[in-house]
Each structure stands twice: as structure tokens, then as C-alpha cells.
Amino acid sequence: MKLKSLVGLLFSSTSLFAQYKIAGDKITTPWADKVDETKPLNVYPRPQLERENWQNLNGLWDYAITPIDTKPSQYEGKILVPYAVESALSGVGRRVGKDSTLWYKTQVDLTAKNHEVILHFGAVDWKTEVFVNGKKVGEHEGGYDPFSFNITPFLNKGSKQEIVLSVWDPTDKGPQPNGKQVSNPHGIWYTPVTGIWQTVWIEQVPKSHIVSTKHTPDLDQSALVFSSLVAEAQDGDLLKVEILEGGKSVQELSFAPNTEQRIKLQNPKIWSPSHPFLYDLKVSLVRKGKVIDQVKSYFAMRKISMKADAKGIQRLMLNNEFLFQYGPLDQGWWPDGLYTAPTDEALKFDIVKTKEMGFNMIRKHIKVEPARWYYYCDTEGILVWQDMPSGDLGGNAWDMRLGNISGKNLEKKRTEASENIFKREWTAIMSTLHNFPSIVVWVPFNEAWGQFKTKEMTELTKRLDPSRLVNSASGGNFFNTGDILDIHHYPDPQMPDPQFFGMDQVLVLGEFGGLGLPIEGHTWQDKNNWGYQSFKNKEDLKKRYAEFVGQLKNLIPLGLSAAVYTQTTDVEVETNGLMTYDRKLTKMEGLKELHQILYNK
């Protein structure tokens, strides 16, 4: 290479990196400085359907913010994908709002090589239109479910391809699920998240390829119910499924694609928090003895159910044994990435720390995480209660009085469009997350936030996945539906009265605690931070928390099956986390030993 060309290349690269720096002046996590702006989160994003041939498109893209439905005449600068435009790690740190459109543009080096090219988005909040080389490929509504497009027909003959996205997100000014995001952050409501917030990537697949697999364990029958969706399958094609244990093949069978099979296992190893054993899967599409397509996956043998104890009180059962489930309310927010963990190491950190603290469960609170988060729950052995992100709030009542179990006149009357948005995204979320064995409970509603047609939504949830339990309304308006009755009580632990509520639902404490301790230098803002009950030092905080654990222990023999402590980390002005928002400090030590009294039989 000539010296002049080399200097030009170096100058161009230096200029590119000079355009990126962390935005704003808020606290950051230890991983912020480890973010690689050339290819952030450069790990395969879909561990339940993994291929070798993929291309990560994360990195610096062009961006612009325009009046709604207006194309940009020029782009304003660089944004680091996949961090939301409001976040510090995006390098932008700007609000968008309902009256504006966020635009992205990037150039990709790509040649199809006789394959179909699939463009994947882990999550984009909220309404997305995708253009390739100036032509519209498609659109998607939903901030929490992955989507993809076959862009093969839109590719140029050369290797240079242009991808453009337009995104509109009304945050809390529209009917869509938005979780804790609001236009005016305060209290328990946080900064908006607009646009791309999970990995963007491309994979090349043959015309006939495996689109998805579905695994449902049947522990009582020592069987795995397996099905798949295969695109462009031909007569005579076979789907070969190989089960591996520690890298060694233990079972192999072949059958027609797009059929459901019950695969019997001999003496299956059981997954639990104390022994999170995973079987590996190798799934191949075979045509005339030749492998056309192949993916890697995994599954676990475990069962979640409910059963009455000797007193007739329903209990949560894991693998046909009662296990008290205890974990933190985990909101999955980051001071530097908002919805997006800075790195894959950071994503795993919260789960590992939760397990180290002696919890066996996490309630994932009105947010859906990237697939790798659930993968780490699977590998570490953490049970997950998965909330549906709430939205379209207001216009209904919330009555927490024990005894008001009819829910009469308390539900929100949502528009048909709002109901359909909820149903469509909840269905997509459940389908996307079905294969992760760590998930044991679905939670459609939280505290009457947008709660509507509770019985219908509970029945929909049960119909979509009969293999898991449904907590219809965590702390919400109570109906005689679903498997779980869940109250919220701050700060001290309480439980529903089994004599009053009857014996047909599991009794749990879906939120309690919220003990606050702001630590200087580790808060979102310098003052006006809060918790449900605030303390000035770690010693008093630990003493009060230990009292709560003792109270929980006394409630278990009375019928309590699970409890959720608020919360994993501080979040913005909330300082009631077990860890600070920047994850640099843990506020209480010795929790694992303290929690053992909850699990001793």
C-alpha cells in the first residue's frame, strides 16, 4: 500500500472514532469503558438457534431526528448501535418524542453467495420501517420482540448495501407497551428508550432452512416435546435431531420437518437452581443424505406446577417438590445504556450476583431482556417470572383491599387497537421466550397498570403455554382466574389470607421491601433520591432487611410460596437497590447465608 493511501486510511479511521464519546455527565458502570465502538456486543445474539454464518451490524451508524414522517435532508452525526438514542452509550443522549422520527443509516459490505440474506433486529422501540438500497422492505410494531426480514430481493449486485431505518416511538403518549418509560421521568418512572436497543445482525441461510424450533419438557413422562418450522421444505427432507450430554451424543433420531415429536429420554437429568443441567441439541435439515442447514440449541428437563399441601393450601412445585421461590424485582436498567447492558459481561453480572446473594428467582419487571440474559439464567440456575411490559395506563381503578376479588368496574376499557397491540406483542414475546427453561411464570399485568379483560388475557396466556403457571395480575385487581394470587406490600412482608381467598391459587408476595440507601458518588442525581424506607448506613439497612427475612420465614408454613424483594439495583432516583445503579457497590454482605433459612425444610 502506498504511504499516501495508508495515511488516508489511518486518518479516516481516526476521524470515525473521534466522532464517538459517551454522552452526558451521569454515572456509568465499570463496563462503559470496555465498550468497543467498532463492534459492540459482538456475541451471537440468539443462543437457542445458533448458526456459524452471521454478521454483526452493531457499531457507528448515521442518525437524524426529524419532524414526524419527514425524511432527513442530511444526517446529523453518528450513533452507536444498539444503544438507544437517549442513552449515554449511544454517544447522542437526545430525546425524540411523539412528534419526531428517528432515522438510522449504514453501509454494509455484503454479497449473497447463493444464499438467502436475513436481516435481524433484536428489539427496536417502537414502530420501525426498514429500507434496503432505497426500497422499503417492511415494517414492524413492537418494542420488545425480535423481528427479521429476508432482504435478498433488495440487494445490489455489488457488495455495498445501504440500510435505512425510520423509528417512531410515542413513549407514554401512545397505546403501546412501554414499561417504565415516560416523557417526564420522575419517581418510579424513567428515561425514554427510543429506537434500536438490541443487536442488529445478518445471517445467510439456504433457501430451505430451519426458521425456529420449540422445546417443551414433559418431566413426568421423561420426554421432550419437539417441533420446528422449516422454510421451503421438500418431500423426502428429514430433520435430524441429536441430543448431547457434555458434548457426547446420547440420542439421535430423524423425522419429517414441520411435525411435532415426543422424544423419550432415559433417566433424564433434571434442571434446578441447585443443578442447572442443560442438554445440547444439534438440529440438521437433511436432503438425500446431505446436510442442507444446521443449528445448535439446548433444552432442560424441569417442571413447574402447583399442588395442595397437607393443609389444602396450594404450593409452588418445582420438579414435583415444594421450593420456596425468592428473588429480587429486576428492572434491567443501566445508567449508561438504559435498556441495554454495556457489554455481554455486564448483562451476565446481575444474574451471577443475584445467585451469589442466595436468591433462586428473579422477577423480570415489565421489561423483556435480550435472549442471552435468559441463557445466563438457564446456565446459572435462576428461576424467572416474566412480566409483560405495561402500557396504555390510566382510566381504571386499582383496589388493593383484600376482599375485593371481583374486580368489578376496575378494569380499563381499552380501544380495539390498544387491545390488539397488547395481544400481538404478548403472543410474540411468549413465543420468542418459550424455549428458555428458567422461565416458570408468566405475568400479564402489574398493579392494574392498563389491566383489561383479565380473565380473557389469562386464558390466552394459558392457551399459548400450558406448561407454565400464570400470575394474572401481580399486585393488581384480583379475579378468580390464573394460578397465583399476588399482593404487594411495602415495606414489610405480608401475605394473602388463605382462609379468605380460598384454596385454589398459590399465595405469593409479589413485591415488598424497597429499603433505600443512597451512596454518595453512586447516585443518578445528587439529592432528592428515595426508597420506600430510607437508611443512612449499611448496618441499619442490613438489620432491617434481616428482620424482613425472619418474617418471611414465619409466613412460609402459613402458606406463602414465593416473595419478591424490591430490588436488584438502584434505578435513576430510586435508591432501594441491593446494588448501586452503577453496579460498583453492594449494599449488604452475607445475604446468601441469611437466605438459607427460607429454603431449609
Coordinates of C-alpha atoms in Angstrom, one line a residue:
M1 CA 0.0 0.0 0.0
K2 CA 1.3 3.5 -0.9
L3 CA 2.2 5.7 2.1
K4 CA -0.4 8.3 1.0
S5 CA -3.1 5.7 0.9
L6 CA -2.1 4.4 4.3
V7 CA -2.1 7.8 5.9
G8 CA -5.5 8.4 4.4
L9 CA -6.9 5.2 5.8
L10 CA -5.5 6.0 9.3
F11 CA -6.9 9.5 9.2
S12 CA -10.3 8.2 8.1
S13 CA -10.3 5.6 10.9
T14 CA -9.2 8.2 13.5
S15 CA -11.9 10.6 12.3
L16 CA -14.5 7.9 12.7
F17 CA -13.6 7.0 16.3
A18 CA -13.2 10.7 17.1
Q19 CA -16.9 11.1 16.4
Y20 CA -17.9 8.9 19.3
K21 CA -17.7 9.6 23.0
I22 CA -20.1 8.8 25.9
A23 CA -22.7 11.5 26.1
G24 CA -23.8 13.4 29.3
D25 CA -22.5 13.6 32.8
K26 CA -24.3 10.8 34.6
I27 CA -22.7 7.9 36.5
T28 CA -21.5 4.9 34.4
T29 CA -20.9 1.3 35.1
P30 CA -17.4 -0.4 35.1
W31 CA -18.1 -1.8 31.6
A32 CA -18.7 1.6 29.9
D33 CA -15.0 2.0 29.1
K34 CA -14.9 -1.6 27.7
V35 CA -17.5 -0.9 25.0
D36 CA -15.9 -1.5 21.6
E37 CA -17.3 1.2 19.3
T38 CA -16.2 -0.7 16.2
K39 CA -18.4 -3.7 17.1
P40 CA -20.2 -3.5 20.5
L41 CA -21.9 -6.6 21.9
N42 CA -20.1 -8.8 19.3
V43 CA -21.5 -12.1 20.6
Y44 CA -24.1 -14.3 18.8
P45 CA -27.4 -12.9 20.0
R46 CA -29.6 -16.0 19.7
P47 CA -28.3 -18.9 21.8
Q48 CA -31.4 -21.0 21.2
L49 CA -30.9 -21.1 17.5
E50 CA -27.3 -20.6 16.7
R51 CA -25.5 -20.6 13.3
E52 CA -21.9 -20.1 12.5
N53 CA -22.5 -17.8 9.4
W54 CA -23.6 -14.4 10.8
Q55 CA -22.5 -10.8 10.6
N56 CA -22.9 -8.3 13.4
L57 CA -24.1 -4.9 12.2
N58 CA -23.7 -3.1 15.6
G59 CA -21.4 -0.1 15.5
L60 CA -21.5 3.6 14.4
W61 CA -24.4 4.4 12.2
D62 CA -25.6 7.8 10.8
Y63 CA -28.6 9.2 12.6
A64 CA -31.0 12.1 12.3
I65 CA -34.1 13.3 14.2
T66 CA -36.8 15.0 12.0
P67 CA -40.4 16.2 12.4
I68 CA -42.7 13.2 12.2
D69 CA -42.9 11.4 8.8
T70 CA -40.2 13.7 7.3
K71 CA -37.2 12.3 5.6
P72 CA -33.8 13.8 6.6
S73 CA -32.1 16.1 4.1
Q74 CA -28.9 15.1 5.7
Y75 CA -27.8 13.1 8.8
E76 CA -26.7 14.9 11.9
G77 CA -23.9 12.6 13.2
K78 CA -23.0 9.2 14.5
I79 CA -25.0 6.9 16.9
L80 CA -23.6 3.8 18.4
V81 CA -26.0 0.9 17.7
P82 CA -27.5 -0.8 19.7
Y83 CA -27.7 1.8 22.4
A84 CA -30.9 3.9 22.5
V85 CA -30.6 7.5 21.3
E86 CA -31.4 8.8 24.8
S87 CA -28.6 6.8 26.4
A88 CA -25.1 7.9 27.2
L89 CA -23.5 5.0 25.4
S90 CA -25.2 5.9 22.1
G91 CA -22.9 8.9 22.0
V92 CA -26.0 11.1 21.4
G93 CA -28.1 11.4 24.6
R94 CA -31.1 13.2 23.0
R95 CA -34.8 12.9 23.4
V96 CA -37.0 12.2 20.4
G97 CA -40.7 12.2 21.4
K98 CA -44.0 11.5 19.7
D99 CA -43.7 14.4 17.3
S100 CA -40.4 13.3 15.8
T101 CA -39.0 10.4 13.7
L102 CA -35.6 8.9 14.4
W103 CA -33.6 7.8 11.4
Y104 CA -30.7 5.4 11.0
K105 CA -28.4 4.7 8.1
T106 CA -25.5 2.4 7.5
Q107 CA -23.5 0.9 4.7
V108 CA -22.9 -2.9 4.8
D109 CA -20.4 -5.0 2.8
L110 CA -22.4 -8.0 1.8
T111 CA -22.6 -10.5 -1.0
A112 CA -25.4 -13.1 -1.0
K113 CA -23.3 -16.1 -2.3
N114 CA -26.3 -18.1 -3.4
H115 CA -27.9 -17.8 0.0
E116 CA -31.0 -16.0 1.4
V117 CA -29.9 -13.0 3.5
I118 CA -32.0 -12.4 6.7
L119 CA -31.7 -9.1 8.4
H120 CA -32.4 -9.4 12.2
F121 CA -33.3 -6.9 14.8
G122 CA -33.2 -8.0 18.5
A123 CA -35.6 -5.1 19.5
V124 CA -36.4 -1.6 18.3
D125 CA -38.8 0.6 20.2
W126 CA -41.4 1.1 18.8
K127 CA -42.7 1.4 15.1
T128 CA -40.0 0.6 12.6
E129 CA -39.8 0.9 8.8
V130 CA -36.8 -0.8 7.1
F131 CA -35.4 0.2 3.7
V132 CA -32.6 -1.5 1.8
N133 CA -31.0 0.3 -1.1
G134 CA -33.8 2.8 -1.1
K135 CA -36.6 0.3 -1.3
K136 CA -39.0 -0.4 1.6
V137 CA -38.6 -4.0 2.9
G138 CA -41.2 -4.0 5.6
E139 CA -42.3 -2.6 9.0
H140 CA -42.8 -3.8 12.5
E141 CA -44.6 -2.6 15.6
G142 CA -43.3 -3.7 19.0
G143 CA -40.6 -2.6 21.3
Y144 CA -39.7 -5.9 23.0
D145 CA -39.9 -8.7 20.4
P146 CA -37.3 -9.6 17.7
F147 CA -38.2 -9.4 14.1
S148 CA -36.5 -10.1 10.8
F149 CA -36.8 -9.6 7.0
N150 CA -35.5 -11.5 4.0
I151 CA -33.7 -8.8 2.2
T152 CA -32.3 -10.9 -0.7
P153 CA -34.5 -9.4 -3.4
F154 CA -33.4 -5.9 -2.3
L155 CA -29.6 -6.3 -2.6
N156 CA -27.4 -4.6 -5.1
K157 CA -25.3 -6.7 -7.4
G158 CA -22.1 -5.4 -5.8
S159 CA -21.1 -5.8 -2.2
K160 CA -22.1 -2.3 -1.0
Q161 CA -25.6 -2.3 0.6
E162 CA -27.4 0.6 2.3
I163 CA -29.7 0.0 5.2
V164 CA -32.0 2.8 6.5
L165 CA -34.5 2.7 9.4
S166 CA -37.2 5.1 10.5
V167 CA -38.5 4.8 14.0
W168 CA -41.4 6.4 15.7
D169 CA -42.0 6.0 19.5
P170 CA -44.6 7.9 21.4
T171 CA -43.3 6.6 24.7
D172 CA -46.1 7.1 27.2
K173 CA -48.2 9.1 24.8
G174 CA -49.4 6.1 22.8
P175 CA -51.3 2.9 23.5
Q176 CA -48.3 0.6 23.1
P177 CA -46.4 -1.3 25.8
N178 CA -43.6 1.0 27.2
G179 CA -42.8 -0.4 30.6
K180 CA -41.3 2.2 32.9
Q181 CA -40.5 4.8 30.2
V182 CA -42.1 8.2 30.5
S183 CA -41.7 11.5 28.7
N184 CA -41.1 13.3 32.1
P185 CA -39.0 10.9 34.2
H186 CA -39.7 11.1 38.0
G187 CA -40.0 8.7 41.0
I188 CA -40.5 5.2 39.7
W189 CA -40.7 6.3 36.1
Y190 CA -37.6 6.5 34.0
T191 CA -35.9 8.0 30.9
P192 CA -37.5 7.1 27.5
V193 CA -35.8 4.5 25.3
T194 CA -36.3 5.1 21.5
G195 CA -35.1 3.1 18.6
I196 CA -32.6 0.2 18.3
W197 CA -31.7 -1.2 21.7
Q198 CA -30.7 -4.8 20.9
T199 CA -28.2 -6.2 18.4
V200 CA -28.7 -5.8 14.6
W201 CA -27.3 -8.7 12.6
I202 CA -27.4 -10.6 9.4
E203 CA -27.2 -14.3 8.7
Q204 CA -27.1 -16.1 5.3
V205 CA -29.1 -19.3 5.1
P206 CA -30.0 -21.7 2.3
K207 CA -33.4 -21.3 0.6
S208 CA -34.6 -24.4 2.6
H209 CA -33.7 -23.6 6.2
I210 CA -34.7 -24.0 9.9
V211 CA -36.7 -21.0 10.9
S212 CA -37.4 -22.0 14.6
T213 CA -37.6 -24.9 17.0
K214 CA -39.8 -25.3 20.0
H215 CA -38.9 -27.4 23.1
T216 CA -41.3 -28.2 25.9
P217 CA -40.2 -30.7 28.6
D218 CA -42.6 -33.3 30.0
L219 CA -40.8 -34.4 33.1
D220 CA -43.4 -36.8 34.3
Q221 CA -43.2 -38.8 31.0
S222 CA -39.4 -38.3 30.7
A223 CA -40.0 -36.8 27.3
L224 CA -39.2 -33.6 25.3
V225 CA -42.0 -32.4 23.0
F226 CA -40.1 -31.0 20.0
S227 CA -41.4 -29.2 16.9
S228 CA -39.8 -27.0 14.3
L229 CA -40.6 -24.6 11.5
V230 CA -38.7 -25.2 8.3
A231 CA -38.9 -22.9 5.3
E232 CA -39.1 -24.4 1.8
A233 CA -39.0 -28.0 2.9
Q234 CA -39.2 -30.6 0.2
D235 CA -40.7 -34.0 0.0
G236 CA -38.3 -36.5 1.5
D237 CA -36.4 -34.0 3.6
L238 CA -35.6 -35.1 7.1
L239 CA -35.0 -33.2 10.3
K240 CA -32.2 -34.9 12.3
V241 CA -32.1 -34.2 16.0
E242 CA -29.1 -35.1 18.1
I243 CA -29.1 -34.8 21.9
L244 CA -25.8 -34.2 23.5
E245 CA -24.7 -34.5 27.1
G246 CA -21.4 -32.8 27.9
G247 CA -20.5 -32.8 24.2
K248 CA -21.2 -36.6 23.9
S249 CA -24.1 -37.7 21.7
V250 CA -26.6 -39.7 23.7
Q251 CA -29.6 -39.9 21.4
E252 CA -30.3 -39.3 17.7
L253 CA -33.5 -39.5 15.6
S254 CA -34.9 -38.3 12.3
F255 CA -38.4 -37.3 11.2
A256 CA -40.2 -35.1 8.7
P257 CA -39.9 -31.4 9.1
N258 CA -42.7 -29.3 10.5
T259 CA -44.1 -32.1 12.7
E260 CA -44.3 -32.5 16.4
Q261 CA -42.4 -35.3 18.1
R262 CA -42.2 -36.7 21.6
I263 CA -38.6 -37.7 22.3
K264 CA -38.2 -40.1 25.2
L265 CA -35.2 -39.7 27.4
Q266 CA -33.7 -42.5 29.5
N267 CA -33.1 -41.4 33.1
P268 CA -33.1 -37.7 32.3
K269 CA -31.0 -35.3 34.3
I270 CA -33.2 -32.7 35.9
W271 CA -32.7 -28.9 35.8
S272 CA -33.0 -26.9 39.1
P273 CA -31.4 -23.9 40.7
S274 CA -29.0 -26.2 42.6
H275 CA -28.2 -28.3 39.5
P276 CA -28.9 -26.3 36.3
F277 CA -28.1 -29.1 33.8
L278 CA -28.7 -28.3 30.1
Y279 CA -28.8 -30.8 27.3
D280 CA -27.3 -29.6 24.0
L281 CA -29.2 -30.0 20.7
K282 CA -27.9 -30.3 17.1
V283 CA -30.6 -29.9 14.6
S284 CA -29.9 -30.6 10.9
L285 CA -32.1 -30.4 7.8
V286 CA -31.0 -33.4 5.6
R287 CA -31.8 -33.9 1.9
K288 CA -30.8 -37.1 0.2
G289 CA -28.2 -37.7 2.9
K290 CA -26.7 -34.2 2.6
V291 CA -26.9 -31.6 5.4
I292 CA -28.7 -28.5 3.9
D293 CA -28.9 -26.4 7.1
Q294 CA -27.8 -26.9 10.8
V295 CA -28.4 -25.1 14.0
K296 CA -27.3 -25.6 17.6
S297 CA -29.7 -25.3 20.5
Y298 CA -30.3 -26.7 24.0
F299 CA -33.1 -27.7 26.4
A300 CA -33.6 -28.7 30.0
M301 CA -35.9 -31.1 31.8
R302 CA -37.8 -29.4 34.5
K303 CA -41.4 -29.0 35.6
I304 CA -43.3 -26.1 37.2
S305 CA -46.7 -26.9 38.8
M306 CA -48.9 -26.3 41.8
K307 CA -50.2 -28.8 44.4
A308 CA -52.1 -28.6 47.6
D309 CA -50.2 -29.3 50.8
A310 CA -51.4 -31.2 53.9
K311 CA -53.5 -28.1 54.9
G312 CA -55.1 -27.8 51.5
I313 CA -53.1 -24.7 50.6
Q314 CA -51.7 -24.6 47.0
R315 CA -47.9 -24.6 46.8
L316 CA -45.5 -23.8 44.0
M317 CA -43.8 -27.0 43.0
L318 CA -40.6 -27.3 41.0
N319 CA -39.9 -30.8 39.7
N320 CA -42.8 -32.1 41.9
E321 CA -41.3 -30.7 45.1
F322 CA -42.1 -27.6 47.0
L323 CA -39.4 -25.0 46.7
F324 CA -39.8 -21.5 48.2
Q325 CA -39.0 -19.1 45.4
Y326 CA -37.3 -15.9 46.5
G327 CA -35.8 -13.3 44.3
P328 CA -35.4 -9.6 43.5
L329 CA -37.5 -7.4 41.3
D330 CA -35.2 -6.9 38.4
Q331 CA -35.9 -3.9 36.1
G332 CA -32.9 -4.3 33.8
W333 CA -31.9 -0.6 33.6
W334 CA -28.4 0.8 33.2
P335 CA -27.2 4.3 33.9
D336 CA -25.1 4.3 30.7
G337 CA -27.1 2.1 28.4
L338 CA -30.7 2.5 29.8
Y339 CA -32.4 -0.7 28.4
T340 CA -29.1 -2.1 27.0
A341 CA -26.3 -3.6 29.1
P342 CA -22.9 -2.1 28.1
T343 CA -21.4 -5.5 27.3
D344 CA -22.3 -9.1 27.4
E345 CA -20.2 -9.4 30.6
A346 CA -22.3 -6.7 32.2
L347 CA -25.5 -8.5 31.1
K348 CA -24.4 -11.6 32.9
F349 CA -23.2 -9.8 36.0
D350 CA -26.6 -9.0 37.6
I351 CA -27.6 -12.7 37.3
V352 CA -24.4 -14.0 38.8
K353 CA -24.6 -11.5 41.7
T354 CA -28.2 -12.5 42.3
K355 CA -27.3 -16.1 42.6
E356 CA -24.3 -15.2 44.8
M357 CA -26.6 -13.4 47.2
G358 CA -28.6 -16.6 47.7
F359 CA -31.7 -15.9 45.6
N360 CA -33.1 -18.6 43.4
M361 CA -35.5 -16.5 41.4
I362 CA -35.8 -13.2 39.5
R363 CA -39.0 -11.3 38.6
K364 CA -38.2 -9.6 35.4
H365 CA -40.2 -6.4 35.8
I366 CA -42.2 -5.1 32.9
K367 CA -39.3 -5.4 30.5
V368 CA -38.1 -8.2 28.2
E369 CA -34.3 -8.8 28.0
P370 CA -32.1 -9.9 25.1
A371 CA -32.1 -13.7 24.6
R372 CA -28.6 -14.0 26.1
W373 CA -30.0 -12.8 29.5
Y374 CA -32.3 -15.8 29.7
Y375 CA -29.5 -18.0 28.5
Y376 CA -27.4 -16.9 31.5
C377 CA -30.4 -17.6 33.8
D378 CA -30.6 -21.1 32.3
T379 CA -26.9 -21.7 32.8
E380 CA -26.6 -20.2 36.3
G381 CA -29.8 -21.7 37.6
I382 CA -32.2 -18.8 38.3
L383 CA -36.0 -19.2 38.0
V384 CA -37.6 -16.3 36.1
W385 CA -41.0 -14.7 36.5
Q386 CA -41.6 -12.8 33.2
D387 CA -43.7 -9.7 33.2
M388 CA -45.4 -8.3 30.1
P389 CA -44.3 -4.6 29.7
S390 CA -47.3 -2.5 30.6
G391 CA -48.7 0.4 28.7
D392 CA -51.8 2.5 28.0
L393 CA -52.2 3.4 31.6
G394 CA -54.9 5.4 33.3
G395 CA -58.7 5.3 33.1
N396 CA -59.2 2.5 35.5
A397 CA -59.0 1.9 39.3
W398 CA -56.6 -0.1 41.4
D399 CA -58.1 -1.6 44.6
M400 CA -55.6 -3.4 46.8
R401 CA -58.1 -4.2 49.6
L402 CA -58.0 -7.8 50.4
G403 CA -61.5 -9.0 49.7
N404 CA -62.1 -7.0 46.6
I405 CA -61.6 -10.1 44.4
S406 CA -64.4 -9.5 41.9
G407 CA -62.5 -6.8 40.0
K408 CA -65.9 -5.2 39.3
N409 CA -65.7 -1.9 37.4
L410 CA -62.0 -1.8 37.9
E411 CA -60.6 -2.8 34.5
K412 CA -59.5 -0.4 31.9
K413 CA -61.6 -0.1 28.8
R414 CA -59.0 0.0 26.0
T415 CA -59.6 0.6 22.4
E416 CA -59.7 -2.3 20.0
A417 CA -56.4 -1.1 18.5
S418 CA -54.8 -0.9 22.0
E419 CA -56.0 -4.4 22.9
N420 CA -54.7 -5.9 19.6
I421 CA -51.3 -4.3 20.1
F422 CA -51.1 -5.8 23.6
K423 CA -52.2 -9.3 22.4
R424 CA -49.9 -9.3 19.4
E425 CA -46.8 -8.3 21.3
W426 CA -47.5 -10.6 24.3
T427 CA -48.0 -13.5 21.9
A428 CA -44.7 -12.7 20.2
I429 CA -42.8 -12.3 23.5
M430 CA -44.1 -15.6 24.8
S431 CA -43.3 -17.4 21.5
T432 CA -39.8 -15.9 21.5
L433 CA -39.0 -16.9 25.1
H434 CA -40.7 -20.3 25.1
N435 CA -37.5 -22.4 24.9
F436 CA -35.8 -20.9 28.0
P437 CA -36.3 -23.3 30.8
S438 CA -35.6 -20.7 33.5
I439 CA -38.9 -19.0 32.8
V440 CA -41.6 -20.6 35.1
V441 CA -44.2 -17.9 35.5
W442 CA -45.9 -15.5 33.0
V443 CA -47.2 -12.2 34.4
P444 CA -49.6 -10.4 32.0
F445 CA -50.4 -7.4 34.3
N446 CA -48.8 -5.4 37.1
E447 CA -50.7 -3.4 39.7
A448 CA -53.7 -2.7 37.4
W449 CA -51.5 -0.8 35.0
G450 CA -53.5 -0.9 31.8
Q451 CA -55.2 -4.1 33.2
F452 CA -58.1 -5.2 30.9
K453 CA -60.1 -8.3 30.3
T454 CA -58.1 -10.1 32.9
K455 CA -59.8 -13.5 32.5
E456 CA -59.5 -13.4 28.7
M457 CA -55.8 -12.4 28.9
T458 CA -55.1 -15.1 31.4
E459 CA -56.9 -17.7 29.3
L460 CA -54.9 -16.6 26.3
T461 CA -51.7 -16.9 28.2
K462 CA -52.6 -20.4 29.4
R463 CA -53.6 -21.4 25.9
L464 CA -50.3 -20.1 24.4
D465 CA -48.3 -22.0 27.0
P466 CA -50.0 -24.6 29.2
S467 CA -46.6 -25.8 30.5
R468 CA -46.1 -22.8 32.8
L469 CA -48.0 -21.0 35.6
V470 CA -49.8 -17.7 35.1
N471 CA -49.7 -14.9 37.7
S472 CA -52.6 -12.9 36.2
A473 CA -52.1 -9.6 38.0
S474 CA -49.1 -9.1 40.3
G475 CA -50.4 -6.8 43.0
G476 CA -53.3 -5.9 40.7
N477 CA -57.1 -6.2 40.8
F478 CA -57.8 -9.8 41.7
F479 CA -60.0 -12.1 39.7
N480 CA -60.8 -15.7 40.1
T481 CA -58.5 -16.7 37.3
G482 CA -54.9 -17.8 36.9
D483 CA -52.8 -19.9 39.2
I484 CA -51.4 -17.3 41.6
L485 CA -52.7 -14.7 43.9
D486 CA -50.1 -12.0 44.4
I487 CA -50.2 -9.0 46.7
H488 CA -47.7 -6.1 47.0
H489 CA -46.9 -4.7 50.4
Y490 CA -44.3 -2.1 51.4
P491 CA -42.1 -2.1 53.2
D492 CA -42.7 -5.2 55.5
P493 CA -43.7 -8.6 54.2
Q494 CA -47.3 -9.7 54.3
M495 CA -49.3 -12.5 52.6
P496 CA -52.8 -13.1 51.4
D497 CA -55.1 -14.9 53.9
P498 CA -55.6 -18.4 52.6
Q499 CA -58.9 -18.8 54.6
F500 CA -60.3 -15.7 53.0
F501 CA -59.2 -16.3 49.4
G502 CA -59.8 -20.0 49.3
M503 CA -57.5 -22.8 48.3
D504 CA -57.4 -22.7 44.5
Q505 CA -54.5 -20.3 44.0
V506 CA -50.8 -20.2 45.1
L507 CA -50.2 -17.3 47.5
V508 CA -47.3 -15.1 46.9
L509 CA -45.9 -11.7 47.9
G510 CA -45.1 -10.1 44.5
E511 CA -43.3 -7.0 45.9
F512 CA -42.1 -5.8 49.3
G513 CA -39.1 -4.1 50.8
G514 CA -37.8 -1.2 48.8
L515 CA -35.3 -0.3 51.6
G516 CA -33.3 2.7 50.4
L517 CA -29.7 3.7 50.9
P518 CA -28.3 6.5 48.7
I519 CA -24.5 6.3 48.5
E520 CA -22.7 9.5 47.5
G521 CA -20.9 9.3 44.2
H522 CA -23.1 6.4 43.0
T523 CA -26.5 8.1 42.5
W524 CA -28.3 9.2 39.4
Q525 CA -28.7 12.7 40.9
D526 CA -27.1 14.4 43.9
K527 CA -30.2 14.8 46.0
N528 CA -33.9 14.0 46.2
N529 CA -33.3 10.3 45.9
W530 CA -35.7 8.0 47.6
G531 CA -36.7 4.5 48.8
Y532 CA -39.9 3.2 50.5
Q533 CA -37.9 3.4 53.8
S534 CA -34.6 5.2 53.8
F535 CA -31.4 4.5 55.9
K536 CA -28.2 6.3 56.5
N537 CA -25.8 3.4 56.8
K538 CA -25.3 -0.2 55.7
E539 CA -25.6 -1.6 59.3
D540 CA -29.1 -0.3 59.9
L541 CA -30.1 -1.3 56.4
K542 CA -28.9 -4.9 56.9
K543 CA -30.5 -5.1 60.4
R544 CA -33.9 -4.1 59.0
Y545 CA -33.6 -6.5 56.0
A546 CA -32.7 -9.4 58.3
E547 CA -35.9 -8.7 60.2
F548 CA -37.9 -9.0 57.0
V549 CA -36.2 -12.3 56.1
G550 CA -37.2 -13.6 59.5
Q551 CA -40.8 -12.5 58.9
L552 CA -40.8 -14.3 55.6
K553 CA -39.6 -17.5 57.2
N554 CA -42.6 -17.3 59.6
L555 CA -45.0 -16.8 56.7
I556 CA -43.9 -19.9 54.7
P557 CA -45.6 -22.5 56.9
L558 CA -48.7 -20.4 56.9
G559 CA -49.0 -20.8 53.1
L560 CA -46.6 -18.3 51.4
S561 CA -44.9 -19.9 48.4
A562 CA -42.8 -17.0 47.0
A563 CA -41.7 -13.5 47.6
V564 CA -40.1 -10.7 45.5
Y565 CA -37.8 -8.1 47.1
T566 CA -37.6 -4.6 45.6
Q567 CA -35.0 -4.5 44.0
T568 CA -31.8 -5.7 42.3
T569 CA -30.2 -2.3 41.7
D570 CA -31.0 1.4 42.2
V571 CA -32.7 2.8 39.2
E572 CA -32.4 6.5 38.5
V573 CA -33.8 8.3 41.5
E574 CA -34.8 5.1 43.3
T575 CA -32.1 4.1 45.7
N576 CA -33.7 0.9 47.0
G577 CA -31.4 -1.5 45.2
L578 CA -29.3 -4.3 46.6
M579 CA -26.6 -2.7 44.5
T580 CA -25.9 0.8 43.4
Y581 CA -27.1 1.8 39.9
D582 CA -23.6 1.8 38.6
R583 CA -23.1 -1.8 40.0
K584 CA -19.9 -0.7 41.8
L585 CA -21.1 -1.3 45.3
T586 CA -23.2 -4.0 47.0
K587 CA -25.1 -2.5 50.0
M588 CA -25.4 -5.7 52.2
E589 CA -23.0 -8.6 52.7
G590 CA -23.7 -12.1 53.9
L591 CA -27.1 -12.4 52.2
K592 CA -26.6 -15.9 50.9
E593 CA -26.1 -17.2 54.5
L594 CA -29.1 -15.2 55.7
H595 CA -31.4 -16.5 53.0
Q596 CA -30.7 -20.2 53.7
I597 CA -33.4 -20.2 56.4
L598 CA -36.0 -19.7 53.7
Y599 CA -35.1 -22.9 51.9
N600 CA -34.5 -25.2 54.8
K601 CA -37.3 -27.8 55.0

